[in-house]
mmCIF file with all atom_site columns, C-alpha atoms in Angstrom:
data_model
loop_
_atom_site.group_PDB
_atom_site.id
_atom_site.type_symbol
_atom_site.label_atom_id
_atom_site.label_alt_id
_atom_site.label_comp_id
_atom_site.label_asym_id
_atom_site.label_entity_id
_atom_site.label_seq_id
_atom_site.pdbx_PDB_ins_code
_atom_site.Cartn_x
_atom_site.Cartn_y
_atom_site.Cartn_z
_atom_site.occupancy
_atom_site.B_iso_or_equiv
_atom_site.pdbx_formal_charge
_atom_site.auth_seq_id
_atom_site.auth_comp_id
_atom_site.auth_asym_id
_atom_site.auth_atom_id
_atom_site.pdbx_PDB_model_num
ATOM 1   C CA . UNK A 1 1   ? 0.000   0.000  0.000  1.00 39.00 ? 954  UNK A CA 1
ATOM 2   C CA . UNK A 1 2   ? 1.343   3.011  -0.828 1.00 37.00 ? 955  UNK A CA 1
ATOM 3   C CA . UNK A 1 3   ? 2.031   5.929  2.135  1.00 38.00 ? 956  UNK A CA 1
ATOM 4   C CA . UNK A 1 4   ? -0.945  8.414  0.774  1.00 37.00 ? 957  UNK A CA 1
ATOM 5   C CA . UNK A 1 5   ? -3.231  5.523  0.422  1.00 34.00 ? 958  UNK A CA 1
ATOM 6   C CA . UNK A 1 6   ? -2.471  4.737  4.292  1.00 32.00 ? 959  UNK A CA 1
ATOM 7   C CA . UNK A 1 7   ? -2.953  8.666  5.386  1.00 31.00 ? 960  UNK A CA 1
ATOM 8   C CA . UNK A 1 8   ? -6.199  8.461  3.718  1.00 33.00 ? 961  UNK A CA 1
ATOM 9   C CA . UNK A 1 9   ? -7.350  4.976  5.866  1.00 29.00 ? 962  UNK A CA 1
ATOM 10  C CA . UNK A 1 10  ? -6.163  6.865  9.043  1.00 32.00 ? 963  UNK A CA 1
ATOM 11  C CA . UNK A 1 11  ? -7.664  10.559 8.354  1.00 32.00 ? 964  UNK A CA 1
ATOM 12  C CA . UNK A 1 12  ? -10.950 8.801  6.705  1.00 35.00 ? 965  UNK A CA 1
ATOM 13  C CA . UNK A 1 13  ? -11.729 5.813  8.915  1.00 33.00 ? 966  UNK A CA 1
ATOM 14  C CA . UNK A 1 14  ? -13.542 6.522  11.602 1.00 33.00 ? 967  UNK A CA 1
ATOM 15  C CA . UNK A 1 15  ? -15.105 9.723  9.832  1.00 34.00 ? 968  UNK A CA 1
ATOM 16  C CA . UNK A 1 16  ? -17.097 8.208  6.328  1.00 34.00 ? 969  UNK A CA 1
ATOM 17  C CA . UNK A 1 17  ? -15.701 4.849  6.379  1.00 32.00 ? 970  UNK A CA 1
ATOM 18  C CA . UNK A 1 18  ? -18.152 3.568  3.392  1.00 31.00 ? 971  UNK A CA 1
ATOM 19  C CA . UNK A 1 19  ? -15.849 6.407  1.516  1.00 36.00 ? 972  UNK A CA 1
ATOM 20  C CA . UNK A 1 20  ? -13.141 4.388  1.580  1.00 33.00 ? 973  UNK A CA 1
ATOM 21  C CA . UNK A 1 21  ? -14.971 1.252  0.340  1.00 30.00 ? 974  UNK A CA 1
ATOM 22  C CA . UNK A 1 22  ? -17.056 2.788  -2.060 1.00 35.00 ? 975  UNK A CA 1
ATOM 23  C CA . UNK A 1 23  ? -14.917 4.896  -3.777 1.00 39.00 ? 976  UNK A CA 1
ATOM 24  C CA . UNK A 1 24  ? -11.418 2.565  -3.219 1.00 36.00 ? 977  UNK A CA 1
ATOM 25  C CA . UNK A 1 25  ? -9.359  3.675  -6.367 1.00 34.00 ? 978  UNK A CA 1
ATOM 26  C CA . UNK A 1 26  ? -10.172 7.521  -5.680 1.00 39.00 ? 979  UNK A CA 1
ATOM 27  C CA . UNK A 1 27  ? -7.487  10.186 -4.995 1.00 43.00 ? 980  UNK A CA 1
ATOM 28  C CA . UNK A 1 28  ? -7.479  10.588 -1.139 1.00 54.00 ? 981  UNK A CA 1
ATOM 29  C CA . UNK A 1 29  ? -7.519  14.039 -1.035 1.00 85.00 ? 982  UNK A CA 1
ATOM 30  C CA . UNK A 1 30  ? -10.949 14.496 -0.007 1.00 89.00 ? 983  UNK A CA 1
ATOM 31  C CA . UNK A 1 31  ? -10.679 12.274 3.042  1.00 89.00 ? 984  UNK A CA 1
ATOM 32  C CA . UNK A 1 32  ? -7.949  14.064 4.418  1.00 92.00 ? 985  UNK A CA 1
ATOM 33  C CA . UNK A 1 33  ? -9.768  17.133 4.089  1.00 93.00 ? 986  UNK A CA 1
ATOM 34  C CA . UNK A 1 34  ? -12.850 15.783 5.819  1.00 92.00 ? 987  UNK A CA 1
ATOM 35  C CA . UNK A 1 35  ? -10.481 14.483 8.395  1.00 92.00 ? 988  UNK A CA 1
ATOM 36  C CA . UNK A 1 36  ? -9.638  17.363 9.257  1.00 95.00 ? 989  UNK A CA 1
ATOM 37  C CA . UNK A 1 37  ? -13.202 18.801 9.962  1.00 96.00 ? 990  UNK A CA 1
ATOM 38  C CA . UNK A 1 38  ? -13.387 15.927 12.145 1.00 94.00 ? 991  UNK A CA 1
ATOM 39  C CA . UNK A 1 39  ? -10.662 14.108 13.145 1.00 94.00 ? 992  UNK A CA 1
ATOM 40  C CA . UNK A 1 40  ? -7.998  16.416 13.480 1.00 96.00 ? 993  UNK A CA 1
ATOM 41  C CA . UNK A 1 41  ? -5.615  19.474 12.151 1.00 96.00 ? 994  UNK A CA 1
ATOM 42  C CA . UNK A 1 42  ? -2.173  19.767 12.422 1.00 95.00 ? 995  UNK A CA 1
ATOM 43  C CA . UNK A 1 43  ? -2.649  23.600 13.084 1.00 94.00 ? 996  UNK A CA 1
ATOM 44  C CA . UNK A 1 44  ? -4.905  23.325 16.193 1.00 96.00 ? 997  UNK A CA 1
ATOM 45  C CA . UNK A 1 45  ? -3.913  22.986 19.642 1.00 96.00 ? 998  UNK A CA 1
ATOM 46  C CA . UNK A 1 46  ? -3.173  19.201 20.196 1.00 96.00 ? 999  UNK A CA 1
ATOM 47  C CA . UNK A 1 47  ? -3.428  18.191 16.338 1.00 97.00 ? 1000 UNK A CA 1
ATOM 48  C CA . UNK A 1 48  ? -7.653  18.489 17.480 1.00 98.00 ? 1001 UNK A CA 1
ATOM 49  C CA . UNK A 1 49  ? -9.965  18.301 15.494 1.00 97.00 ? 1002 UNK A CA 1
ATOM 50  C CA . UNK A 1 50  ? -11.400 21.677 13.403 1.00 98.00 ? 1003 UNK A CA 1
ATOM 51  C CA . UNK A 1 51  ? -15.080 21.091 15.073 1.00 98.00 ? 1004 UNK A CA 1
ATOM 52  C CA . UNK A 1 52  ? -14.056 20.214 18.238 1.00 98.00 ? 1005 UNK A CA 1
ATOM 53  C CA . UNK A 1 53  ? -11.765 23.173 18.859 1.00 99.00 ? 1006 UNK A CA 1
ATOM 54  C CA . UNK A 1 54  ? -14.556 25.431 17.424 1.00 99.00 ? 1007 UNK A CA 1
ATOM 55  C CA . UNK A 1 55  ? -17.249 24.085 20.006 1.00 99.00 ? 1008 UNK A CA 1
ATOM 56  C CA . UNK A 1 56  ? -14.632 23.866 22.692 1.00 98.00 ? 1009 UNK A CA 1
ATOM 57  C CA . UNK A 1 57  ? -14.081 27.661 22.289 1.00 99.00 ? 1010 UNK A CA 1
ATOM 58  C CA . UNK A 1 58  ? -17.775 29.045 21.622 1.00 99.00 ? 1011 UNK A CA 1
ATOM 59  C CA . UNK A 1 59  ? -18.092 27.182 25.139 1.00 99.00 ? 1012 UNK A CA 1
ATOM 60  C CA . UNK A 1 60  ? -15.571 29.327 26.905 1.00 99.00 ? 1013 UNK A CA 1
ATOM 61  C CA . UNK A 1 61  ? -16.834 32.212 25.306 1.00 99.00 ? 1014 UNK A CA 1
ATOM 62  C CA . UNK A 1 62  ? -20.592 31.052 26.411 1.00 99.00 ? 1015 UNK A CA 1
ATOM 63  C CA . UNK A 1 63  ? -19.016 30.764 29.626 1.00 99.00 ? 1016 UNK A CA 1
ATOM 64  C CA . UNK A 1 64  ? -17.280 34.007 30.326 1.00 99.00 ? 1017 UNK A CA 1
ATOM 65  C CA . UNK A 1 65  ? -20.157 35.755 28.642 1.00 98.00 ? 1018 UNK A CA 1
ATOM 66  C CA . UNK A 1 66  ? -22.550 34.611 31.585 1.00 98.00 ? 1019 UNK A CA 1
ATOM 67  C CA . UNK A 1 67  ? -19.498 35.306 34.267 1.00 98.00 ? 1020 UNK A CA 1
ATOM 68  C CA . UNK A 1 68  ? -19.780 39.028 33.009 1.00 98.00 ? 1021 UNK A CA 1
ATOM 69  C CA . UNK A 1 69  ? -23.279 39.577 33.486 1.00 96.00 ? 1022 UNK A CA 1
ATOM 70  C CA . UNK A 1 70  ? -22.216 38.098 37.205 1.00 95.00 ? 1023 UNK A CA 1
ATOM 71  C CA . UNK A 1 71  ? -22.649 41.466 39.054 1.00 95.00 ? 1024 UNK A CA 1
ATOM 72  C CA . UNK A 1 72  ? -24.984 44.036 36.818 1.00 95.00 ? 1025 UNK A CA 1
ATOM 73  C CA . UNK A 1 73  ? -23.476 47.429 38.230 1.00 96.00 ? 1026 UNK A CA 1
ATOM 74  C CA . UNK A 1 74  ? -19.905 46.252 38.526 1.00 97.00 ? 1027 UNK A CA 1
ATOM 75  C CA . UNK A 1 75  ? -18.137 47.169 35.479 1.00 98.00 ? 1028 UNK A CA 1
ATOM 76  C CA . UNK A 1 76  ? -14.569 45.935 35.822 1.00 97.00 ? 1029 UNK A CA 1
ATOM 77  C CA . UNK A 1 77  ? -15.267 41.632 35.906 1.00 97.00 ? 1030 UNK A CA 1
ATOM 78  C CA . UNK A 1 78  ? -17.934 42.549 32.858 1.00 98.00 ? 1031 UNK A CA 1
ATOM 79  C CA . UNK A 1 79  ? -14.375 44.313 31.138 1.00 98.00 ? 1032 UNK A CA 1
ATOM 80  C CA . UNK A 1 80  ? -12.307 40.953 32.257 1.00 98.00 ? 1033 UNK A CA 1
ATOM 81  C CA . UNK A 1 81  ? -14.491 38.197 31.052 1.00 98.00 ? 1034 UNK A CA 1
ATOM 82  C CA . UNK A 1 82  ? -15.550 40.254 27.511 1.00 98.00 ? 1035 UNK A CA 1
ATOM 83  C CA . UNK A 1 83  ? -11.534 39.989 27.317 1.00 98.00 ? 1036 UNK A CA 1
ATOM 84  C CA . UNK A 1 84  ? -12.013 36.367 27.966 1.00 98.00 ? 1037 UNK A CA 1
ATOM 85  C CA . UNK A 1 85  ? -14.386 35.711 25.332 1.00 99.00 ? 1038 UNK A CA 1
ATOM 86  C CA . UNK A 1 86  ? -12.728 37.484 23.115 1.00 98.00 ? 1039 UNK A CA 1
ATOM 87  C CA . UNK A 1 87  ? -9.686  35.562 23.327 1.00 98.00 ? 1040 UNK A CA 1
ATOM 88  C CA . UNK A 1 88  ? -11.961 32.140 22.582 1.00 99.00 ? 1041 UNK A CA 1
ATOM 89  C CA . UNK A 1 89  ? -13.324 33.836 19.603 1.00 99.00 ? 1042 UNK A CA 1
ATOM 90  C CA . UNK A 1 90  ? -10.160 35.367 18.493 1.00 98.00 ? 1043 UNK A CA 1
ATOM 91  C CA . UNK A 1 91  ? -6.533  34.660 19.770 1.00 96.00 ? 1044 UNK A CA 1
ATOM 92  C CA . UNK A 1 92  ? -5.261  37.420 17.651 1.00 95.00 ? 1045 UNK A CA 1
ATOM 93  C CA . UNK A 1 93  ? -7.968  39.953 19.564 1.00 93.00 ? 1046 UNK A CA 1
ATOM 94  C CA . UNK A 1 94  ? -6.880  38.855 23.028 1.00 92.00 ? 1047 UNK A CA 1
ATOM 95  C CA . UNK A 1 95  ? -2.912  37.682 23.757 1.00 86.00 ? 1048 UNK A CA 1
ATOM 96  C CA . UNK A 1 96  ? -4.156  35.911 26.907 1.00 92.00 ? 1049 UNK A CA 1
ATOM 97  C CA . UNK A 1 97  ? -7.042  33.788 28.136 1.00 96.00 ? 1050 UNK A CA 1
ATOM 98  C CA . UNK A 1 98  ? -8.662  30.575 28.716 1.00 97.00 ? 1051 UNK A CA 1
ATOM 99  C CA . UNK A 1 99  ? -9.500  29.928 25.072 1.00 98.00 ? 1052 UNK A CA 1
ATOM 100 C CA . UNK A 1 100 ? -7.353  27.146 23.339 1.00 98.00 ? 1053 UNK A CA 1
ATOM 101 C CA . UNK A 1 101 ? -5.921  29.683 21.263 1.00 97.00 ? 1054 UNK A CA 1
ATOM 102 C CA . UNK A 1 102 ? -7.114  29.137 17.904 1.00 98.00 ? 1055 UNK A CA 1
ATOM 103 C CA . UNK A 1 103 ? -10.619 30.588 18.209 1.00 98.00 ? 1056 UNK A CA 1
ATOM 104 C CA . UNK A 1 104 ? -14.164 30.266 16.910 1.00 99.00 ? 1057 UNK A CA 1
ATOM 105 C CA . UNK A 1 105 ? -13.447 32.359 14.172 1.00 98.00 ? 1058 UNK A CA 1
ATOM 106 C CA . UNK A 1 106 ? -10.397 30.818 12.618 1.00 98.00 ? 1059 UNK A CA 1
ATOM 107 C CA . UNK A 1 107 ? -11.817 27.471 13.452 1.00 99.00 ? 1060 UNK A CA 1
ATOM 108 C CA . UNK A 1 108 ? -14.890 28.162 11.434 1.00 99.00 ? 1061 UNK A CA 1
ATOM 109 C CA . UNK A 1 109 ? -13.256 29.599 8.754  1.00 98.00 ? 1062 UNK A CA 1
ATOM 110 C CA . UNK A 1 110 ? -10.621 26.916 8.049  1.00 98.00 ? 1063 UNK A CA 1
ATOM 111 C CA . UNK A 1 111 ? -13.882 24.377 8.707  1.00 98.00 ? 1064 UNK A CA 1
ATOM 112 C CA . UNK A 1 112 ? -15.230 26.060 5.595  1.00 98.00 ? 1065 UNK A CA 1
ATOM 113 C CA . UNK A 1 113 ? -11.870 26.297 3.558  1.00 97.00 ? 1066 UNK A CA 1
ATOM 114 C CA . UNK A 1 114 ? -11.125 22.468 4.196  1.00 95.00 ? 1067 UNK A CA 1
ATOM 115 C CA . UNK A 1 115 ? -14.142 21.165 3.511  1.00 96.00 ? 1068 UNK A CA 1
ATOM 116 C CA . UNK A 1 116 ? -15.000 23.212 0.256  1.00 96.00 ? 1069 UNK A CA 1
ATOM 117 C CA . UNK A 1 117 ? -11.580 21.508 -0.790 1.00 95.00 ? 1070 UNK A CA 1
ATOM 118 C CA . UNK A 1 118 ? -12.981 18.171 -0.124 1.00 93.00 ? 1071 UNK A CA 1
ATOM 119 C CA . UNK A 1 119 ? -15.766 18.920 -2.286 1.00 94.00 ? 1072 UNK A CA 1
ATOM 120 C CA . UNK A 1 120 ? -13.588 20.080 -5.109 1.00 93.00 ? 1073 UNK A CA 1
ATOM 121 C CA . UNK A 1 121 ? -11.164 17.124 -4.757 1.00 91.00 ? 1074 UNK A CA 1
ATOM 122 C CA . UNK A 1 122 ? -9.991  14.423 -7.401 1.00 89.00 ? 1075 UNK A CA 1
ATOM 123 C CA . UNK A 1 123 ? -12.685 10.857 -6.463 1.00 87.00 ? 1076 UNK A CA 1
ATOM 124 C CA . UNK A 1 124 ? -14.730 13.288 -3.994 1.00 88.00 ? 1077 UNK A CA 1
ATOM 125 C CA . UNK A 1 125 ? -18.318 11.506 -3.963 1.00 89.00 ? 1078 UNK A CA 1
ATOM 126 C CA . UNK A 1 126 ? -21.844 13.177 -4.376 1.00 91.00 ? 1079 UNK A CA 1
ATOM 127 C CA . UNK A 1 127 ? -22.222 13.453 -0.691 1.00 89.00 ? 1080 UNK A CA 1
ATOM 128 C CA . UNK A 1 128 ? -19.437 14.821 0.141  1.00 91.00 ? 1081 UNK A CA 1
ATOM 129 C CA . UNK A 1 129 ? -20.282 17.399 -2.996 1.00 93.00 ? 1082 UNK A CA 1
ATOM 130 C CA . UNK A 1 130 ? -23.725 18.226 -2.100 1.00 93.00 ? 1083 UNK A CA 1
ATOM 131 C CA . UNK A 1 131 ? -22.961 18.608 2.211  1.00 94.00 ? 1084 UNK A CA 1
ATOM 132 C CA . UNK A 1 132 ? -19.813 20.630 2.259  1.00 95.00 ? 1085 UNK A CA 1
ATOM 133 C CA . UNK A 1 133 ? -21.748 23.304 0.748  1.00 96.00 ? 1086 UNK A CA 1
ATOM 134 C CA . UNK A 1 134 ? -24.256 22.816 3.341  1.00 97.00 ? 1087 UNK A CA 1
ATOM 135 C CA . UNK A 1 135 ? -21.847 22.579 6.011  1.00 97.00 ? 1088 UNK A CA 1
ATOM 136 C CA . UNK A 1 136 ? -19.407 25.375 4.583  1.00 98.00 ? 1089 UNK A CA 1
ATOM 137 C CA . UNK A 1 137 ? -22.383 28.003 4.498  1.00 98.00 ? 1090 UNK A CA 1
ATOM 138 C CA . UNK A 1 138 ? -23.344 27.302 8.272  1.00 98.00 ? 1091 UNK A CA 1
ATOM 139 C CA . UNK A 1 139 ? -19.675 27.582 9.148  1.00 98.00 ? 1092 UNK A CA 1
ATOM 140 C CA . UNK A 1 140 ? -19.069 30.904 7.415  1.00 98.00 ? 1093 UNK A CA 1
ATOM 141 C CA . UNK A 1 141 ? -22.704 31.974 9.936  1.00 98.00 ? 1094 UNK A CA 1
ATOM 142 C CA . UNK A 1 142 ? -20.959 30.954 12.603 1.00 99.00 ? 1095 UNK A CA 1
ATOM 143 C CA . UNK A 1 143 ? -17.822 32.972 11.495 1.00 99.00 ? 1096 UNK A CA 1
ATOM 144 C CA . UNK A 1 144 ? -19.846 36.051 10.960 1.00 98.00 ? 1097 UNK A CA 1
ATOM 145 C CA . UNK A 1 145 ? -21.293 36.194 14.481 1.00 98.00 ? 1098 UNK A CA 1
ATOM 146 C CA . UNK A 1 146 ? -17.938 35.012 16.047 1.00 98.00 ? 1099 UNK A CA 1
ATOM 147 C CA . UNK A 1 147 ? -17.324 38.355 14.313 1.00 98.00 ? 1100 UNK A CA 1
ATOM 148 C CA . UNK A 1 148 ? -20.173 40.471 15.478 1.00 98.00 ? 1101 UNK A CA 1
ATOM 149 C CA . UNK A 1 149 ? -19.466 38.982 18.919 1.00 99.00 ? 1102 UNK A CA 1
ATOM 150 C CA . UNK A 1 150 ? -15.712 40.436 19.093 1.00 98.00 ? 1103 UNK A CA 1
ATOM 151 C CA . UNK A 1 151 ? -17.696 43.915 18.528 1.00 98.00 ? 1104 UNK A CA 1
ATOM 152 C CA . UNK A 1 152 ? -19.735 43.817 21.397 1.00 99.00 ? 1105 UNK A CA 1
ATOM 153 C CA . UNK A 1 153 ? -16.899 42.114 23.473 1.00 99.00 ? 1106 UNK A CA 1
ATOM 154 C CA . UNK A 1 154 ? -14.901 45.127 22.339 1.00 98.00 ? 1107 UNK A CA 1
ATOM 155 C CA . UNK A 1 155 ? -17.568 47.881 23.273 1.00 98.00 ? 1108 UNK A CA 1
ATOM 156 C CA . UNK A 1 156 ? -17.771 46.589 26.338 1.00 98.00 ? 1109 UNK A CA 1
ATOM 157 C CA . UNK A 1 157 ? -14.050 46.832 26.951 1.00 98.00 ? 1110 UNK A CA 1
ATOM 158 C CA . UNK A 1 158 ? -14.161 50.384 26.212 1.00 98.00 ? 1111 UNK A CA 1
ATOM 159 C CA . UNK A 1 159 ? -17.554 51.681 28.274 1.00 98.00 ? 1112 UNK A CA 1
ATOM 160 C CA . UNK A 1 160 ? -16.844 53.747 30.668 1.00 95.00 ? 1113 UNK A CA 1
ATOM 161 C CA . UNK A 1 161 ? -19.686 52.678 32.864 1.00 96.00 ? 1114 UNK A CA 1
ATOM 162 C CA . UNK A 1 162 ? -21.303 49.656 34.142 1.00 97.00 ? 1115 UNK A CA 1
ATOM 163 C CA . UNK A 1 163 ? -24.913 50.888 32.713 1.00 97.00 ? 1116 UNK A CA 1
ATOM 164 C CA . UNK A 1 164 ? -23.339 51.344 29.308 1.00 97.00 ? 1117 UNK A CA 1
ATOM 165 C CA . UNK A 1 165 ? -21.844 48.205 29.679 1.00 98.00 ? 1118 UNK A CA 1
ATOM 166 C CA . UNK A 1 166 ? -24.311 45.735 31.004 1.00 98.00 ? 1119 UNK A CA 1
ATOM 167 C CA . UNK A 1 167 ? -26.557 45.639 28.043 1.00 98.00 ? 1120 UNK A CA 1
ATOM 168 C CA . UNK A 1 168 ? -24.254 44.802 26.145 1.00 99.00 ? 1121 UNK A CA 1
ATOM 169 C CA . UNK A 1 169 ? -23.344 42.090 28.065 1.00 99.00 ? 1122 UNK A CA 1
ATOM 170 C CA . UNK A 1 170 ? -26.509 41.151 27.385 1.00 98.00 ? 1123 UNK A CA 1
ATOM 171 C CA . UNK A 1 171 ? -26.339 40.917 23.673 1.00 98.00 ? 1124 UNK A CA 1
ATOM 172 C CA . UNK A 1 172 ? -23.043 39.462 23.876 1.00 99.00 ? 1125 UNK A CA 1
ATOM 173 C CA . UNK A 1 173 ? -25.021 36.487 25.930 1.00 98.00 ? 1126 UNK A CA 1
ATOM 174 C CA . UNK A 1 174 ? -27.272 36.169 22.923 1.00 98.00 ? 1127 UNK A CA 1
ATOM 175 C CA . UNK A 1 175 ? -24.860 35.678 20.874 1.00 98.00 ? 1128 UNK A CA 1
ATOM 176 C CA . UNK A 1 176 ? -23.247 33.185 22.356 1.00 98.00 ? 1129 UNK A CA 1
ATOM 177 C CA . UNK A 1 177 ? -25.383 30.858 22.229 1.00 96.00 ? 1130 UNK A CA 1
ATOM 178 C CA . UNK A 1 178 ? -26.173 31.346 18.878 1.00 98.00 ? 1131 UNK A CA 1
ATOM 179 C CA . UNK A 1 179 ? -22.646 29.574 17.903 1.00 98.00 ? 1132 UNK A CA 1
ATOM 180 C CA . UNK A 1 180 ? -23.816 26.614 19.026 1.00 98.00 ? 1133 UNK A CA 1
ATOM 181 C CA . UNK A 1 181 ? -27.946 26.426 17.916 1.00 97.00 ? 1134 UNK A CA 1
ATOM 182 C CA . UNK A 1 182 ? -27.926 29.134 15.009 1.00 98.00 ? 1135 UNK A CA 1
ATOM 183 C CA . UNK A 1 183 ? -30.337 31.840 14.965 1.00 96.00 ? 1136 UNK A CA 1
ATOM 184 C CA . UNK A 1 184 ? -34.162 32.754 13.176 1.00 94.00 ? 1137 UNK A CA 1
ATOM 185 C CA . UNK A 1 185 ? -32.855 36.008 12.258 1.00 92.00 ? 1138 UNK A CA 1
ATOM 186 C CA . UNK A 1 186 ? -35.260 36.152 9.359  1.00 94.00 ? 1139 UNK A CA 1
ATOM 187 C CA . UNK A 1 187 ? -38.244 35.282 10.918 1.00 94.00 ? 1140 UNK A CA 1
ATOM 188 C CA . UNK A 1 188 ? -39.852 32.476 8.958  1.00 96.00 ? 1141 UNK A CA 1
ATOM 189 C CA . UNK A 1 189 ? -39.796 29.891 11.986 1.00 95.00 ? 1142 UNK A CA 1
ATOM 190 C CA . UNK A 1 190 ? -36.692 28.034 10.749 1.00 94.00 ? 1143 UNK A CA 1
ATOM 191 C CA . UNK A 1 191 ? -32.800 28.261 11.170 1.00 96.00 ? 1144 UNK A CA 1
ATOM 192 C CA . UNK A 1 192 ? -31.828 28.461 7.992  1.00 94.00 ? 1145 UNK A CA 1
ATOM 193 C CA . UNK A 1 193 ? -28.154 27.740 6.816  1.00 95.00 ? 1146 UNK A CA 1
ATOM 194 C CA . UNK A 1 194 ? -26.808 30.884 6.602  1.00 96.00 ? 1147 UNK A CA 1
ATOM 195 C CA . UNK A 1 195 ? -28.313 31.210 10.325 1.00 97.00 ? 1148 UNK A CA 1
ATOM 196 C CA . UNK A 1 196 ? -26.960 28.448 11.475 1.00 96.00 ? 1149 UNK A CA 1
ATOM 197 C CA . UNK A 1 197 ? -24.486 27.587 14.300 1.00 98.00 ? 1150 UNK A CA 1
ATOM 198 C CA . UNK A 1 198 ? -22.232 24.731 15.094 1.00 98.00 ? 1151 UNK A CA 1
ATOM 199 C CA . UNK A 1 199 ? -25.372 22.236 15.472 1.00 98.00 ? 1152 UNK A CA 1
ATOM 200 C CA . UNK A 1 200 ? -25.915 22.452 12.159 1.00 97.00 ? 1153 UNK A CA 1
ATOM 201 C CA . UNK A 1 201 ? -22.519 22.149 10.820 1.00 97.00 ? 1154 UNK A CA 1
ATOM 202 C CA . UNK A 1 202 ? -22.038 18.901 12.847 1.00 97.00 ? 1155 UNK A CA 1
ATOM 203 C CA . UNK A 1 203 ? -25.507 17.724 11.698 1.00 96.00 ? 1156 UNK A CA 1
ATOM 204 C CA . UNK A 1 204 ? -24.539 18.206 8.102  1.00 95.00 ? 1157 UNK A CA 1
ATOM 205 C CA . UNK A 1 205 ? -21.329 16.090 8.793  1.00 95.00 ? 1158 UNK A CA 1
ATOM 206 C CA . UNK A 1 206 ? -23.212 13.608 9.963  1.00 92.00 ? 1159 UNK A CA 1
ATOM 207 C CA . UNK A 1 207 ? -25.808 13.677 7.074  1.00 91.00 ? 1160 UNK A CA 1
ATOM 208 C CA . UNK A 1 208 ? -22.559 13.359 4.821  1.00 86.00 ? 1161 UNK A CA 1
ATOM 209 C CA . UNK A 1 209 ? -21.233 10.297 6.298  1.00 74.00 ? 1162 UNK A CA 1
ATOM 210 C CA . UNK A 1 210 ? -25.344 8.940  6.250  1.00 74.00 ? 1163 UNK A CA 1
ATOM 211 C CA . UNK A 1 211 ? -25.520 9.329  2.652  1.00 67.00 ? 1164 UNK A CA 1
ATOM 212 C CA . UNK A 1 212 ? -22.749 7.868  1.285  1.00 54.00 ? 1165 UNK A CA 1
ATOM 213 C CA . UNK A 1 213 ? -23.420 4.918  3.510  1.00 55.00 ? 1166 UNK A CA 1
ATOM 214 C CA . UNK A 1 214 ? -26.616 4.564  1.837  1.00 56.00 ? 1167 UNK A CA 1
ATOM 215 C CA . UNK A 1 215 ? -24.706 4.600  -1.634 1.00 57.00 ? 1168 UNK A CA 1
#
C-alpha cells in the first residue's frame, strides 16, 4: 500500500468509512480534508480536530459571557471576562485567556476552507459534494457572528460605565449561544443555513457520512 493511500485509511476511517470502500481507487484528497473537519488538524492545539476546537471555544466564550453579566453594576469583571471571550473567539484579539488559542473564528473559517476543498477534490463523492456546501455556508454563519461577537466584546471593553456596559453584556449572551444552535434572524420559523451555528454544521457532517453509507 502506498504511504498516501495509508494517510487516507487513518484521516478517513472513523469519519465516512463507506468512503473508503465505495470509492477505493479515488485520490485521497478528499478524506484528508474531511479528516480534518473531524478528526484532526495539524494547526490546532493538540493536532484536534477543526469542530471540536470550534465548540470547545464558543463554550468558553458562552461561559465568560454569563461570568460578566455576574454582578450588573460592577463594570470591571464585565471588562475581564468580555476579554475572555474574546480571546476564545479570536486569539489574535486577546494575547491571553482561557481559550485554546485558535478561536471560533479561525476554526470556522478553516472548517469552511477544508471542507469546500474536499468537495472540489480528485474521487470526492456526491455526498461529500452536495454537504460541504451545506456545512461550509453554516460555518461561514458561525464565522460572521464570532465576528459580530468580538464587537460587542470590544464595546464593552471600552464603556466607561457599568450601565453602558451591562446591556451589552446582554447581547453578547445572545450571541453566544447562537454559535452553538444558530439563529431565526429572518423570521420564517426556521434556522436556515446561513443562520446556522455549530449544530448544524455537525448535523450536516453527519448527514454526509449517512448518505454515502446509503450509496
Amino acid at each position: 500500500m502506498h504511504a498516501a493511500s495509508r494517510l487516507c485509511l487513518v484521516l478517513g476511517a472513523s469519519i465516512v468509512p463507506v468512503l473508503l470502500v465505495s470509492e477505493a481507487g479515488a485520490q485521497g484528497t478528499y478524506q484528508a480534508h474531511v479528516g480534518h473537519v473531524m478528526e484532526g488538524f495539524p494547526g490546532a492545539p493538540d493536532g484536534a480536530a477543526l469542530l471540536s476546537v470550534a465548540q470547545e471555544d464558543a463554550a468558553v466564550a458562552a461561559q465568560h459571557a454569563e461570568l460578566a453579566g455576574g454582578e450588573q453594576t460592577n463594570l470591571d469583571p464585565m471588562v475581564q471576562h468580555a476579554q475572555h471571550v474574546l480571546h476564545a473567539l479570536d486569539p489574535s484579539a486577546a494575547e491571553n485567556g482561557p481559550g485554546s488559542g485558535f478561536g471560533v473564528g479561525p476554526a470556522a473559517d478553516a472548517i469552511a476552507e477544508h471542507i469546500e476543498l474536499a468537495a472540489g477534490a480528485d474521487g470526492a463523492p456526491e455526498p461529500v459534494v452536495t454537504h460541504s456546501a451545506h456545512v461550509a455556508t453554516a460555518a461561514r454563519a458561525v464565522s460572521e457572528r464570532s465576528a459580530e461577537m468580538v464587537e460587542v466584546a470590544n464595546s464593552i471593553i471600552e464603556a466607561s460605565d457599568y450601565s453602558v456596559a451591562y446591556p451589552l453584556v446582554q447581547q453578547l449572551q445572545e450571541l453566544a449561544g447562537q454559535l452553538v444552535a444558530g439563529a431565526d434572524a429572518s423570521g420564517d420559523g426556521e434556522i436556515g443555513l446561513d443562520e446556522g451555528g455549530l449544530e448544524l454544521v455537525e448535523t450536516h457532517m453527519g448527514l454526509m457520512s449517512s448518505a454515502a453509507l446509503a450509496q
